[in-house]
Coordinates of C-alpha atoms in Angstrom, one line a residue:
Chain G
D1 CA -16.8 0.5 -22.9
S2 CA -14.8 1.5 -19.8
G3 CA -12.8 4.2 -21.6
V4 CA -9.5 2.4 -20.8
T5 CA -7.6 1.3 -23.9
Q6 CA -5.0 -1.4 -24.0
T7 CA -2.8 -2.5 -26.8
P8 CA -2.0 -5.0 -28.2
K9 CA -5.1 -7.2 -27.5
H10 CA -3.1 -10.3 -28.3
L11 CA 0.6 -11.0 -28.4
I12 CA 2.6 -14.2 -29.0
T13 CA 6.3 -14.3 -28.4
A14 CA 9.1 -16.7 -27.4
T15 CA 10.8 -17.3 -24.2
G16 CA 13.6 -14.9 -23.4
Q17 CA 12.0 -12.1 -25.4
R18 CA 10.8 -8.7 -24.2
V19 CA 7.4 -7.1 -24.8
T20 CA 5.8 -3.8 -24.0
L21 CA 2.1 -3.5 -23.2
R22 CA 0.4 -0.1 -23.4
C23 CA -2.5 1.4 -21.5
S24 CA -4.3 4.7 -22.1
P25 CA -6.4 5.6 -19.0
R26 CA -9.9 7.2 -19.1
S27 CA -9.8 10.9 -19.8
G28 CA -9.0 12.7 -16.6
D29 CA -7.9 9.7 -14.6
L30 CA -4.6 10.2 -12.9
S31 CA -4.0 6.7 -11.5
V32 CA -3.1 3.6 -13.5
Y33 CA -3.0 0.1 -12.1
W34 CA -1.6 -3.1 -13.7
Y35 CA -2.9 -6.5 -13.0
Q36 CA -1.9 -10.0 -14.1
Q37 CA -4.5 -12.8 -14.5
S38 CA -3.5 -16.4 -15.0
L39 CA -5.5 -19.5 -14.6
D40 CA -3.8 -20.7 -11.4
Q41 CA -3.1 -17.3 -9.7
G42 CA -6.2 -15.3 -10.4
L43 CA -6.1 -11.5 -10.6
Q44 CA -2.8 -10.3 -9.1
F45 CA -2.0 -6.6 -8.5
L46 CA 1.4 -5.7 -10.0
I47 CA 1.9 -2.0 -9.7
Q48 CA 0.2 1.4 -9.5
Y49 CA 1.2 4.8 -10.8
Y50 CA -0.3 8.2 -9.9
N51 CA 0.4 11.2 -12.0
G52 CA 3.7 9.8 -13.2
E53 CA 4.9 8.6 -9.8
E54 CA 5.0 5.0 -8.6
R55 CA 2.4 4.7 -5.8
A56 CA 2.2 1.1 -4.8
K57 CA 3.8 -2.2 -5.7
G58 CA 2.3 -5.6 -5.6
N59 CA 3.6 -9.0 -6.8
I60 CA 5.6 -7.6 -9.6
L61 CA 8.7 -9.6 -10.7
E62 CA 12.1 -7.8 -11.1
R63 CA 11.9 -8.8 -14.8
F64 CA 8.9 -6.5 -15.1
S65 CA 8.9 -2.8 -15.0
A66 CA 6.4 0.0 -15.7
Q67 CA 6.2 3.7 -16.1
Q68 CA 3.6 6.4 -16.5
F69 CA 4.3 9.2 -19.0
P70 CA 3.4 12.9 -18.8
D71 CA 0.4 12.3 -21.0
L72 CA -0.7 9.7 -18.3
H73 CA -0.5 6.7 -20.5
S74 CA 1.4 3.8 -19.1
E75 CA 3.6 1.0 -20.3
L76 CA 4.3 -2.4 -18.8
N77 CA 7.6 -3.9 -19.9
L78 CA 8.1 -7.6 -19.5
S79 CA 11.6 -9.0 -20.2
S80 CA 13.3 -12.4 -20.2
L81 CA 9.9 -13.9 -20.7
E82 CA 9.2 -17.3 -19.4
L83 CA 6.4 -19.7 -20.2
G84 CA 4.8 -18.9 -16.9
D85 CA 4.4 -15.2 -17.9
S86 CA 1.6 -16.2 -20.3
A87 CA -1.4 -14.5 -18.9
L88 CA -4.0 -11.7 -19.4
Y89 CA -2.6 -8.3 -18.3
F90 CA -5.2 -5.8 -17.3
C91 CA -4.8 -2.1 -16.9
A92 CA -7.2 -0.1 -14.8
S93 CA -7.5 3.6 -14.1
S94 CA -9.1 5.8 -11.5
L95 CA -9.4 9.5 -10.8
R96 CA -7.8 9.6 -7.4
A97 CA -5.2 7.5 -5.8
G98 CA -5.7 6.5 -2.2
S99 CA -9.5 7.0 -2.3
N100 CA -11.5 4.2 -0.8
T101 CA -14.5 5.0 -2.9
G102 CA -12.9 5.7 -6.3
E103 CA -13.9 2.8 -8.5
L104 CA -11.4 1.3 -10.9
F105 CA -12.2 1.1 -14.6
F106 CA -10.6 -1.8 -16.3
G107 CA -9.5 -2.3 -19.9
E108 CA -10.2 -5.4 -21.9
G109 CA -6.7 -6.7 -21.3
S110 CA -3.7 -7.8 -23.3
R111 CA -3.4 -11.6 -23.8
L112 CA 0.3 -12.6 -23.8
T113 CA 1.3 -16.1 -24.9
V114 CA 4.9 -17.1 -24.4
L115 CA 5.9 -20.1 -26.5
Chain V
D1 CA -5.1 -6.6 4.3
A2 CA -8.1 -8.1 5.8
K3 CA -9.3 -11.2 3.9
T4 CA -12.7 -12.2 2.5
T5 CA -14.2 -15.6 2.1
Q6 CA -16.7 -16.4 -0.6
P7 CA -18.2 -19.6 -1.9
N8 CA -16.4 -20.9 -5.0
S9 CA -19.6 -21.1 -7.1
M10 CA -23.3 -20.5 -7.0
E11 CA -26.1 -21.2 -9.3
S12 CA -29.4 -19.3 -9.9
N13 CA -32.4 -19.4 -12.2
E14 CA -33.0 -16.6 -14.6
E15 CA -35.3 -13.8 -13.2
E16 CA -34.9 -15.0 -9.6
P17 CA -33.0 -13.0 -6.9
V18 CA -29.5 -14.0 -6.1
H19 CA -27.8 -13.5 -2.8
L20 CA -24.0 -13.7 -2.9
P21 CA -22.4 -13.9 0.5
C22 CA -19.0 -12.7 1.7
N23 CA -17.4 -13.1 5.1
H24 CA -14.8 -10.7 6.3
S25 CA -14.5 -11.3 10.1
T26 CA -11.2 -9.4 10.4
I27 CA -12.5 -6.2 8.8
S28 CA -11.3 -3.0 10.3
G29 CA -13.4 0.1 11.0
T30 CA -12.0 2.0 8.0
D31 CA -12.3 -0.8 5.4
Y32 CA -14.8 -0.2 2.7
I33 CA -16.5 -3.3 1.1
H34 CA -16.3 -3.3 -2.6
W35 CA -17.9 -5.7 -5.1
Y36 CA -16.6 -6.1 -8.7
R37 CA -17.6 -8.7 -11.3
Q38 CA -15.8 -10.1 -14.2
L39 CA -17.8 -11.3 -17.2
P40 CA -16.2 -14.0 -19.5
S41 CA -13.3 -12.6 -21.6
Q42 CA -13.7 -9.1 -20.1
G43 CA -12.0 -7.0 -17.5
P44 CA -13.5 -6.6 -14.0
E45 CA -16.2 -4.0 -13.6
Y46 CA -17.4 -2.1 -10.5
V47 CA -20.7 -3.2 -9.0
I48 CA -21.2 -1.5 -5.7
H49 CA -19.4 -0.5 -2.5
G50 CA -20.4 0.4 1.1
L51 CA -19.0 1.1 4.6
T52 CA -21.8 0.5 7.2
S53 CA -25.2 1.2 5.7
N54 CA -26.9 -0.9 3.1
V55 CA -26.5 0.5 -0.4
N56 CA -28.5 0.3 -3.6
N57 CA -27.7 1.2 -7.2
R58 CA -29.0 0.3 -10.6
M59 CA -27.0 -2.9 -10.7
A60 CA -27.4 -4.4 -7.3
S61 CA -27.9 -3.9 -3.5
L62 CA -25.4 -4.4 -0.8
A63 CA -26.5 -5.6 2.6
I64 CA -23.9 -5.2 5.4
A65 CA -24.3 -7.0 8.7
E66 CA -24.5 -4.8 11.8
D67 CA -21.1 -6.0 13.0
R68 CA -19.7 -5.6 9.5
K69 CA -18.2 -9.1 9.6
S70 CA -20.2 -10.2 6.6
S71 CA -22.1 -8.7 3.6
T72 CA -24.3 -9.9 0.9
L73 CA -24.5 -8.7 -2.7
I74 CA -28.1 -9.0 -4.0
L75 CA -29.0 -9.2 -7.6
H76 CA -32.8 -8.6 -7.6
R77 CA -33.5 -10.4 -10.9
A78 CA -30.7 -12.5 -12.3
T79 CA -30.3 -12.4 -16.1
L80 CA -28.1 -14.6 -18.3
R81 CA -25.8 -11.6 -18.6
D82 CA -25.2 -11.7 -14.9
A83 CA -23.2 -14.9 -15.2
A84 CA -19.8 -13.8 -14.0
V85 CA -17.2 -14.1 -11.3
Y86 CA -18.1 -11.8 -8.4
Y87 CA -15.4 -10.5 -6.2
C88 CA -15.9 -9.1 -2.7
I89 CA -12.9 -6.9 -1.7
L90 CA -12.0 -4.9 1.3
R91 CA -10.2 -1.7 0.7
L92 CA -8.1 -0.2 3.4
D93 CA -8.3 3.5 4.3
S94 CA -4.7 3.9 3.4
G95 CA -4.6 1.4 0.6
Y96 CA -4.7 2.1 -3.0
A97 CA -5.1 -1.0 -5.1
L98 CA -7.8 -3.7 -5.0
N99 CA -6.6 -7.1 -4.0
F100 CA -8.8 -9.6 -5.7
G101 CA -9.4 -13.1 -4.3
K102 CA -10.9 -16.1 -6.1
G103 CA -14.4 -14.7 -6.1
T104 CA -17.7 -16.6 -6.6
S105 CA -18.5 -17.9 -10.0
L106 CA -22.2 -17.4 -10.6
L107 CA -24.0 -19.6 -13.1
V108 CA -27.4 -18.4 -14.3
T109 CA -29.6 -20.9 -16.0
P110 CA -32.7 -20.2 -18.1

């Protein structure tokens, strides 16, 4: 158990819909990362927050947005969903942003299926 | 980001050592070498990291070439539970997130 909690574990929805994925980081971790894993693209970094502020952006689509709340949990919002958005979405947390040595702790992922 | 090159797949027998190679010829002086692995149906997990010297921990050893252009993750006695995709990642001094490549899929046979 990494200590990172993601909900829901599974989600099935239709094209054009909007969903929210939630992540609770490990106790004390200030930084949250979101990753997308699909069969053809592998693990893709989407976005990172540190103590409520956006810290780094990866290959995140404009239809996707995220935020980190004062209690440090984070939400990833996916809108106007397309079939290609079907994937595993992982959240990870670490204590310090910008640290080369700080390991990332990953949750078990949220599996999104868009029909 | 500097890139890494790993074999797509490797196979090992149970209870034998496994050497997983990684090439990173464009590595910069401030890049740390990180290894993560992803077991089936799970999120990635940290294995080990290093900068210049070889490193050991309870999971594995990391051997880093003197010129730092390659490294090898060593599992001393592979178990069936070690079957996973292993990712070798370079982390910039000023970078934050880990950029995963395709990794090496390790198959362990009894």
